[in-house]
Amino acid sequence: MAIPRAAKTQRRTRIQEEKEEQILEAALDVFSVSGFRGSTIDQIAEVAGMSKPNLLYYFRTKEAMHRALIDRVLFTWLEPLRAFNAQGNPESEIRGYIRRKLEMARDFPRESRLFANEVLQGAPHIEDELKGPLKELVDEKAAVIRSWAKAGKIVKCDPYHLIFSIWSTTQHYADFDVQVRAVLGQGQSGEGRFEDAARFLEQLFVDGLSVRTNQPAS
Amino acid sequence: MAIPRAAKTQRRTRIQEEKEEQILEAALDVFSVSGFRGSTIDQIAEVAGMSKPNLLYYFRTKEAMHRALIDRVLFTWLEPLRAFNAQGNPESEIRGYIRRKLEMARDFPRESRLFANEVLQGAPHIEDELKGPLKELVDEKAAVIRSWAKAGKIVKCDPYHLIFSIWSTTQHYADFDVQVRAVLGQGQSGEGRFEDAARFLEQLFVDGLSVRTNQPAS
DNA sequence: TGTAATGTTTACCAGTCGGTCAAATTATCC
DNA sequence: GGATAATTTGACCGACTGGTAAACATTACA
């Protein structure tokens, strides 16, 4: 008599590790394009190269798959913001944060779109994460930015909207990739485009936030 | 014998005008939240307060509804960029563009999300619009911005990425509204939040783009 | 007011959806 | 190698999907 579900076993077998990996990889492919409602288990099963009941052997429901995916991706996704260092130099910290976020948009566009789809559709599955861990992390980093502004190291500005603007400008290149490509044309794609975006954004934020020498902060 | 479909008639009746309006309004509600694949005709019919076959009397297919909606919304959506004036003063033009885009994000969030959903999912229904009218308009305005930079009126920067960054930062407040609200907390919503965002973005872009007096452009 | 055109609804269809079941197959371990 | 647990599959289910047919109701207009 088989144990009802893989999840019930104490130790995960090699096969379980492999298949769950395989499934989540396929699920990321599908969910990131079509969102939760727009995706079907059949699609994911086909991408994963296994039958639907087999897939449902590892994840009981579509929701369970989606949740496992979100949980796995969320931690990594917040890494750049977590790396934001209060002791560091404001200009290089902001520059570094932009670059790391931009690299993630380039290297993990599916992860970005997964969240974008979810938030766009009202975040029905990740509301708790947004109001909990995410908000706490942002609050913490916002305090850092505010202290920099108070100390005259950067111009006075709303730290929350600063963070929003860095999120939106960088993730734009993952989430709206089709549009960006349509507007820029075939000409330059890939690395060239990435460097242009990085140069522009660093210029925008560094110049836009530095204290102007002809209008001293003090 | 009834004429097959309303679309076939030469003159639109009063009822047609009203019902089509009613349907597109409901369709905007639904499509903007769930995207094309994730939305169902039944949902739209319920929101519109009419039976599914009645709805299908005015729009033959789900696709037709979606297309009609996109066509109607696209023109309005590009209005702020079209208003961008080559003869105007660079600073006030950019400031005005940001404010208009932000107003649209506030007043027409559903329209913003409709496009966001569509582009995010690979723009399967609006690829032509992106590569055609949109690209042309952006090319035109990019040329204006480039001429300003050449004339030393603003700092030298990539005009395309400038436009992308204004799009992303402003539309963020419509598309990622749930996240913005979760992070900012209940405290200030509505008008206060809007003014904070406007102040921050105008500061960011105006200071970030102005030619620094201690590093003259010439 | 009559009648033809327009508008609305009920009942229905075939295909797809998320998910179950039991039987068959494969891996594991003594 | 055999018993036992883990894995995989085909057949299937009821609910929902986009869309149709045809009868019925309403409107516009001569």
Coordinates of N, CA, C and O in Angstrom, one line a residue, chain A residues 77-194:
Chain A
W77 N 14.5 36.5 -4.6 CA 14.1 37.8 -5.2 C 14.4 39.0 -4.4 O 14.7 40.1 -4.9
L78 N 14.3 38.8 -3.1 CA 14.6 39.9 -2.2 C 16.0 40.1 -1.8 O 16.4 41.1 -1.1
E79 N 16.9 39.2 -2.3 CA 18.3 39.2 -2.0 C 18.9 40.6 -2.2 O 19.6 41.1 -1.3
P80 N 18.8 41.2 -3.4 CA 19.4 42.5 -3.6 C 19.1 43.5 -2.6 O 20.0 44.3 -2.2
L81 N 17.8 43.6 -2.2 CA 17.4 44.6 -1.3 C 18.0 44.3 0.1 O 18.5 45.2 0.8
R82 N 18.1 43.0 0.4 CA 18.7 42.6 1.7 C 20.2 43.0 1.7 O 20.7 43.3 2.8
A83 N 20.8 42.9 0.6 CA 22.2 43.2 0.5 C 22.5 44.7 0.7 O 23.7 45.1 0.9
F84 N 21.5 45.5 0.6 CA 21.6 47.0 0.7 C 22.2 47.3 2.1 O 21.6 46.9 3.1
N85 N 23.3 48.0 2.1 CA 24.1 48.1 3.4 C 24.1 49.5 4.0 O 24.6 50.4 3.3
A86 N 23.7 49.6 5.2 CA 23.6 50.9 5.9 C 24.9 51.5 6.1 O 25.0 52.8 6.0
Q87 N 26.0 50.7 6.3 CA 27.3 51.2 6.5 C 28.0 51.7 5.3 O 29.0 52.5 5.4
G88 N 27.5 51.2 4.1 CA 28.2 51.5 2.9 C 28.1 53.0 2.5 O 27.4 53.8 3.1
N89 N 28.7 53.3 1.4 CA 28.6 54.6 0.8 C 27.3 54.7 0.0 O 27.0 53.9 -0.9
P90 N 26.5 55.8 0.3 CA 25.2 55.8 -0.4 C 25.2 55.7 -1.9 O 24.4 54.9 -2.4
E91 N 26.1 56.5 -2.5 CA 26.1 56.4 -4.0 C 26.4 55.0 -4.5 O 25.7 54.5 -5.4
S92 N 27.4 54.4 -3.9 CA 27.8 53.1 -4.5 C 26.7 52.0 -4.1 O 26.5 51.0 -4.8
E93 N 26.1 52.2 -2.9 CA 25.0 51.3 -2.5 C 23.8 51.3 -3.5 O 23.3 50.3 -3.9
I94 N 23.4 52.5 -3.8 CA 22.3 52.7 -4.7 C 22.7 52.2 -6.1 O 21.9 51.5 -6.8
R95 N 23.9 52.6 -6.5 CA 24.4 52.1 -7.8 C 24.4 50.6 -7.9 O 24.0 49.9 -8.9
G96 N 24.9 50.0 -6.8 CA 25.0 48.5 -6.8 C 23.6 47.9 -6.7 O 23.4 46.8 -7.4
Y97 N 22.7 48.5 -6.0 CA 21.4 47.9 -6.0 C 20.7 47.9 -7.3 O 20.1 46.9 -7.8
I98 N 20.8 49.0 -8.0 CA 20.3 49.1 -9.4 C 20.9 48.0 -10.3 O 20.2 47.3 -11.0
R99 N 22.2 47.9 -10.2 CA 22.8 47.0 -11.1 C 22.4 45.5 -10.8 O 22.2 44.7 -11.6
R100 N 22.3 45.2 -9.5 CA 21.9 43.9 -9.1 C 20.5 43.6 -9.5 O 20.2 42.5 -10.0
K101 N 19.6 44.6 -9.4 CA 18.2 44.4 -9.8 C 18.1 44.2 -11.3 O 17.3 43.4 -11.8
L102 N 18.9 45.0 -12.0 CA 18.9 44.9 -13.4 C 19.5 43.5 -13.9 O 19.0 42.9 -14.9
E103 N 20.5 43.0 -13.2 CA 21.0 41.7 -13.5 C 20.0 40.6 -13.3 O 19.9 39.7 -14.1
M104 N 19.2 40.8 -12.3 CA 18.2 39.8 -12.0 C 17.1 39.9 -13.1 O 16.5 38.8 -13.5
A105 N 16.7 41.1 -13.5 CA 15.7 41.2 -14.6 C 16.2 40.5 -15.8 O 15.5 39.9 -16.6
R106 N 17.6 40.6 -16.0 CA 18.1 40.0 -17.2 C 18.2 38.5 -17.1 O 17.9 37.7 -18.0
D107 N 18.7 38.0 -15.9 CA 19.0 36.6 -15.7 C 17.8 35.8 -15.3 O 17.7 34.6 -15.5
F108 N 16.8 36.4 -14.6 CA 15.7 35.7 -14.1 C 14.3 36.4 -14.5 O 13.5 36.7 -13.6
P109 N 14.1 36.6 -15.8 CA 12.9 37.3 -16.2 C 11.6 36.5 -15.8 O 10.6 37.1 -15.5
R110 N 11.7 35.2 -15.8 CA 10.5 34.4 -15.5 C 10.1 34.7 -14.1 O 8.9 34.8 -13.8
E111 N 11.0 34.7 -13.2 CA 10.7 35.0 -11.8 C 10.1 36.4 -11.6 O 9.1 36.5 -10.9
S112 N 10.6 37.3 -12.4 CA 10.1 38.7 -12.3 C 8.6 38.7 -12.8 O 7.7 39.3 -12.2
R113 N 8.4 38.0 -13.9 CA 7.0 38.0 -14.4 C 6.1 37.2 -13.6 O 4.9 37.5 -13.5
L114 N 6.6 36.2 -12.9 CA 5.7 35.4 -12.0 C 5.1 36.4 -10.9 O 3.9 36.4 -10.7
F115 N 6.0 37.2 -10.4 CA 5.5 38.1 -9.3 C 4.6 39.2 -10.0 O 3.6 39.6 -9.4
A116 N 5.1 39.7 -11.1 CA 4.3 40.8 -11.8 C 2.9 40.3 -12.1 O 1.9 41.0 -11.7
N117 N 2.8 39.1 -12.6 CA 1.4 38.6 -12.9 C 0.6 38.5 -11.6 O -0.6 38.9 -11.6
E118 N 1.3 38.0 -10.6 CA 0.5 37.8 -9.3 C 0.1 39.1 -8.7 O -1.1 39.3 -8.3
V119 N 1.0 40.1 -8.7 CA 0.6 41.4 -8.1 C -0.4 42.1 -8.9 O -1.4 42.7 -8.4
L120 N -0.2 42.0 -10.2 CA -1.1 42.7 -11.1 C -2.5 42.2 -11.0 O -3.5 43.0 -11.1
Q121 N -2.7 40.9 -10.7 CA -4.0 40.3 -10.6 C -4.5 40.4 -9.1 O -5.4 39.7 -8.8
G122 N -3.9 41.3 -8.4 CA -4.4 41.5 -7.0 C -3.8 40.8 -5.9 O -4.2 40.8 -4.8
A123 N -2.7 40.0 -6.3 CA -1.9 39.3 -5.3 C -2.7 38.4 -4.4 O -2.5 38.3 -3.2
P124 N -3.6 37.6 -5.0 CA -4.5 36.8 -4.1 C -3.8 35.7 -3.4 O -4.2 35.3 -2.3
H125 N -2.6 35.4 -3.9 CA -1.9 34.3 -3.2 C -0.7 34.7 -2.4 O -0.1 33.9 -1.7
I126 N -0.3 36.0 -2.5 CA 0.9 36.4 -1.8 C 0.7 37.7 -0.9 O 1.6 38.3 -0.5
E127 N -0.6 37.9 -0.6 CA -0.9 39.1 0.2 C -0.1 39.1 1.5 O 0.5 40.1 1.9
D128 N -0.1 38.0 2.2 CA 0.6 37.9 3.5 C 2.1 38.2 3.3 O 2.6 38.9 4.2
E129 N 2.7 37.7 2.3 CA 4.1 37.9 2.1 C 4.4 39.4 1.9 O 5.4 40.0 2.3
L130 N 3.5 40.1 1.1 CA 3.7 41.5 0.9 C 3.6 42.3 2.1 O 4.4 43.2 2.4
K131 N 2.5 42.0 2.9 CA 2.3 42.8 4.1 C 3.2 42.4 5.3 O 3.4 43.2 6.2
G132 N 3.8 41.2 5.2 CA 4.7 40.8 6.2 C 6.2 41.0 5.9 O 6.6 42.2 6.0
P133 N 6.9 40.0 5.5 CA 8.3 40.0 5.2 C 8.7 41.2 4.3 O 9.7 41.9 4.6
L134 N 8.0 41.4 3.2 CA 8.3 42.4 2.3 C 8.3 43.8 2.9 O 9.2 44.5 2.9
K135 N 7.2 44.1 3.5 CA 7.0 45.4 4.2 C 8.1 45.7 5.2 O 8.7 46.7 5.3
E136 N 8.3 44.6 6.0 CA 9.4 44.8 7.1 C 10.7 45.1 6.5 O 11.4 46.0 7.0
L137 N 11.1 44.4 5.4 CA 12.4 44.6 4.8 C 12.5 46.0 4.2 O 13.4 46.8 4.4
V138 N 11.4 46.4 3.6 CA 11.4 47.8 2.9 C 11.4 48.8 4.0 O 12.1 49.8 3.9
D139 N 10.6 48.7 5.1 CA 10.7 49.6 6.2 C 12.1 49.8 6.7 O 12.5 50.9 6.9
E140 N 12.8 48.7 6.9 CA 14.1 48.7 7.4 C 15.1 49.5 6.5 O 15.8 50.4 6.9
K141 N 15.0 49.2 5.2 CA 15.9 49.9 4.3 C 15.5 51.3 4.0 O 16.3 52.2 3.8
A142 N 14.2 51.6 4.1 CA 13.7 53.0 4.0 C 14.3 53.8 5.1 O 14.7 55.0 4.9
A143 N 14.4 53.3 6.3 CA 15.0 54.0 7.5 C 16.4 54.3 7.2 O 16.9 55.4 7.5
V144 N 17.1 53.4 6.6 CA 18.5 53.7 6.2 C 18.6 54.8 5.2 O 19.4 55.8 5.5
I145 N 17.8 54.8 4.2 CA 17.9 55.9 3.2 C 17.5 57.2 3.9 O 18.1 58.2 3.6
R146 N 16.5 57.2 4.7 CA 16.1 58.4 5.4 C 17.3 59.0 6.2 O 17.5 60.2 6.3
S147 N 18.0 58.1 6.9 CA 19.1 58.6 7.7 C 20.2 59.2 6.8 O 20.9 60.2 7.2
W148 N 20.4 58.6 5.6 CA 21.4 59.2 4.7 C 20.9 60.6 4.3 O 21.8 61.5 4.2
A149 N 19.6 60.8 4.1 CA 19.1 62.1 3.7 C 19.3 63.1 4.8 O 19.7 64.2 4.6
K150 N 19.0 62.6 6.0 CA 19.1 63.5 7.2 C 20.5 63.9 7.4 O 20.8 65.1 7.8
A151 N 21.5 63.0 7.1 CA 22.9 63.3 7.3 C 23.5 64.1 6.1 O 24.6 64.5 6.1
G152 N 22.6 64.5 5.1 CA 23.0 65.3 4.0 C 23.9 64.5 3.0 O 24.5 65.1 2.1
K153 N 23.9 63.2 3.1 CA 24.7 62.4 2.1 C 24.0 62.2 0.8 O 24.6 62.0 -0.2
I154 N 22.7 62.2 0.8 CA 21.9 62.3 -0.4 C 20.8 63.4 -0.3 O 20.6 63.8 0.8
V155 N 20.2 63.7 -1.4 CA 19.2 64.7 -1.3 C 18.0 64.2 -0.5 O 17.7 63.0 -0.4
K156 N 17.2 65.1 0.1 CA 16.0 64.7 0.8 C 15.0 64.2 -0.1 O 14.6 64.9 -1.1
C157 N 14.5 63.0 0.1 CA 13.4 62.5 -0.7 C 12.7 61.4 0.0 O 13.2 60.8 1.0
D158 N 11.5 61.0 -0.5 CA 10.7 59.9 0.1 C 11.4 58.6 -0.2 O 11.5 58.2 -1.3
P159 N 11.9 57.9 0.8 CA 12.6 56.6 0.6 C 11.8 55.5 0.0 O 12.2 54.7 -0.8
Y160 N 10.5 55.5 0.3 CA 9.6 54.4 -0.2 C 9.4 54.6 -1.7 O 9.6 53.7 -2.5
H161 N 9.2 55.9 -2.1 CA 9.0 56.1 -3.6 C 10.3 55.9 -4.3 O 10.3 55.5 -5.5
L162 N 11.4 56.1 -3.6 CA 12.7 55.8 -4.3 C 12.8 54.3 -4.5 O 13.2 53.9 -5.6
I163 N 12.5 53.5 -3.5 CA 12.6 52.1 -3.7 C 11.6 51.6 -4.8 O 12.0 50.9 -5.7
F164 N 10.4 52.2 -4.8 CA 9.4 51.8 -5.8 C 10.0 52.1 -7.2 O 9.8 51.4 -8.2
S165 N 10.6 53.3 -7.3 CA 11.1 53.7 -8.7 C 12.3 52.8 -9.1 O 12.4 52.6 -10.3
I166 N 13.1 52.3 -8.2 CA 14.1 51.4 -8.6 C 13.6 50.1 -9.0 O 13.9 49.5 -10.0
W167 N 12.6 49.6 -8.2 CA 11.9 48.3 -8.6 C 11.3 48.4 -10.0 O 11.5 47.6 -10.9
S168 N 10.5 49.5 -10.2 CA 9.8 49.6 -11.4 C 10.7 49.7 -12.7 O 10.5 49.0 -13.7
T169 N 11.7 50.6 -12.6 CA 12.5 50.8 -13.7 C 13.3 49.6 -14.1 O 13.5 49.3 -15.3
T170 N 13.8 48.9 -13.1 CA 14.6 47.7 -13.4 C 13.8 46.5 -13.9 O 14.1 45.9 -14.9
Q171 N 12.7 46.2 -13.1 CA 11.9 45.1 -13.5 C 11.2 45.3 -14.8 O 10.8 44.3 -15.5
H172 N 11.0 46.5 -15.2 CA 10.4 46.9 -16.5 C 11.0 46.1 -17.6 O 10.3 45.6 -18.5
Y173 N 12.4 45.9 -17.5 CA 13.1 45.2 -18.6 C 12.8 43.7 -18.7 O 12.9 43.1 -19.7
A174 N 12.3 43.2 -17.6 CA 11.9 41.8 -17.6 C 10.4 41.7 -18.0 O 10.0 41.0 -18.9
D175 N 9.6 42.5 -17.2 CA 8.1 42.3 -17.3 C 7.6 42.8 -18.7 O 6.7 42.2 -19.2
F176 N 8.2 43.9 -19.2 CA 7.7 44.5 -20.4 C 8.6 44.3 -21.6 O 8.7 45.1 -22.5
D177 N 9.4 43.2 -21.5 CA 10.4 42.9 -22.5 C 9.9 43.0 -23.9 O 10.6 43.5 -24.8
V178 N 8.7 42.4 -24.2 CA 8.2 42.5 -25.5 C 8.0 43.9 -26.0 O 8.4 44.2 -27.2
Q179 N 7.5 44.7 -25.1 CA 7.3 46.1 -25.5 C 8.7 46.8 -25.8 O 8.8 47.6 -26.8
V180 N 9.6 46.6 -24.8 CA 10.9 47.2 -25.0 C 11.6 46.8 -26.3 O 12.1 47.6 -27.1
R181 N 11.4 45.5 -26.6 CA 12.0 45.0 -27.9 C 11.3 45.6 -29.1 O 11.9 45.9 -30.1
A182 N 10.0 45.7 -29.0 CA 9.2 46.3 -30.1 C 9.6 47.7 -30.4 O 9.8 48.1 -31.5
V183 N 9.8 48.5 -29.3 CA 10.2 49.9 -29.5 C 11.6 50.1 -30.0 O 11.9 50.9 -30.8
L184 N 12.5 49.3 -29.4 CA 13.9 49.5 -29.7 C 14.3 48.9 -31.1 O 15.3 49.2 -31.7
G185 N 13.4 48.0 -31.6 CA 13.7 47.3 -32.8 C 14.7 46.2 -32.7 O 15.2 45.9 -31.6
Q186 N 15.0 45.5 -33.7 CA 15.9 44.4 -33.7 C 17.3 44.8 -33.3 O 18.0 44.0 -32.8
G187 N 17.6 46.0 -33.7 CA 19.0 46.4 -33.6 C 19.9 45.8 -32.6 O 20.6 44.9 -32.8
Q188 N 19.7 46.3 -31.3 CA 20.5 45.9 -30.3 C 19.7 45.1 -29.2 O 18.7 45.7 -28.7
S189 N 20.0 43.9 -29.0 CA 19.3 43.2 -28.0 C 20.4 42.5 -27.1 O 21.6 42.6 -27.4
G190 N 20.0 42.0 -26.0 CA 20.9 41.3 -25.1 C 21.8 42.2 -24.4 O 21.4 43.2 -23.8
E191 N 23.1 42.0 -24.5 CA 24.1 42.7 -23.6 C 24.1 44.2 -23.9 O 24.2 45.0 -22.9
G192 N 24.1 44.6 -25.1 CA 24.1 46.0 -25.5 C 23.0 46.7 -24.8 O 23.2 47.8 -24.2
R193 N 21.8 46.2 -24.9 CA 20.6 46.8 -24.3 C 20.8 46.9 -22.8 O 20.5 47.9 -22.2
F194 N 21.3 45.8 -22.2 CA 21.5 45.8 -20.8 C 22.4 46.9 -20.3 O 22.1 47.7 -19.4

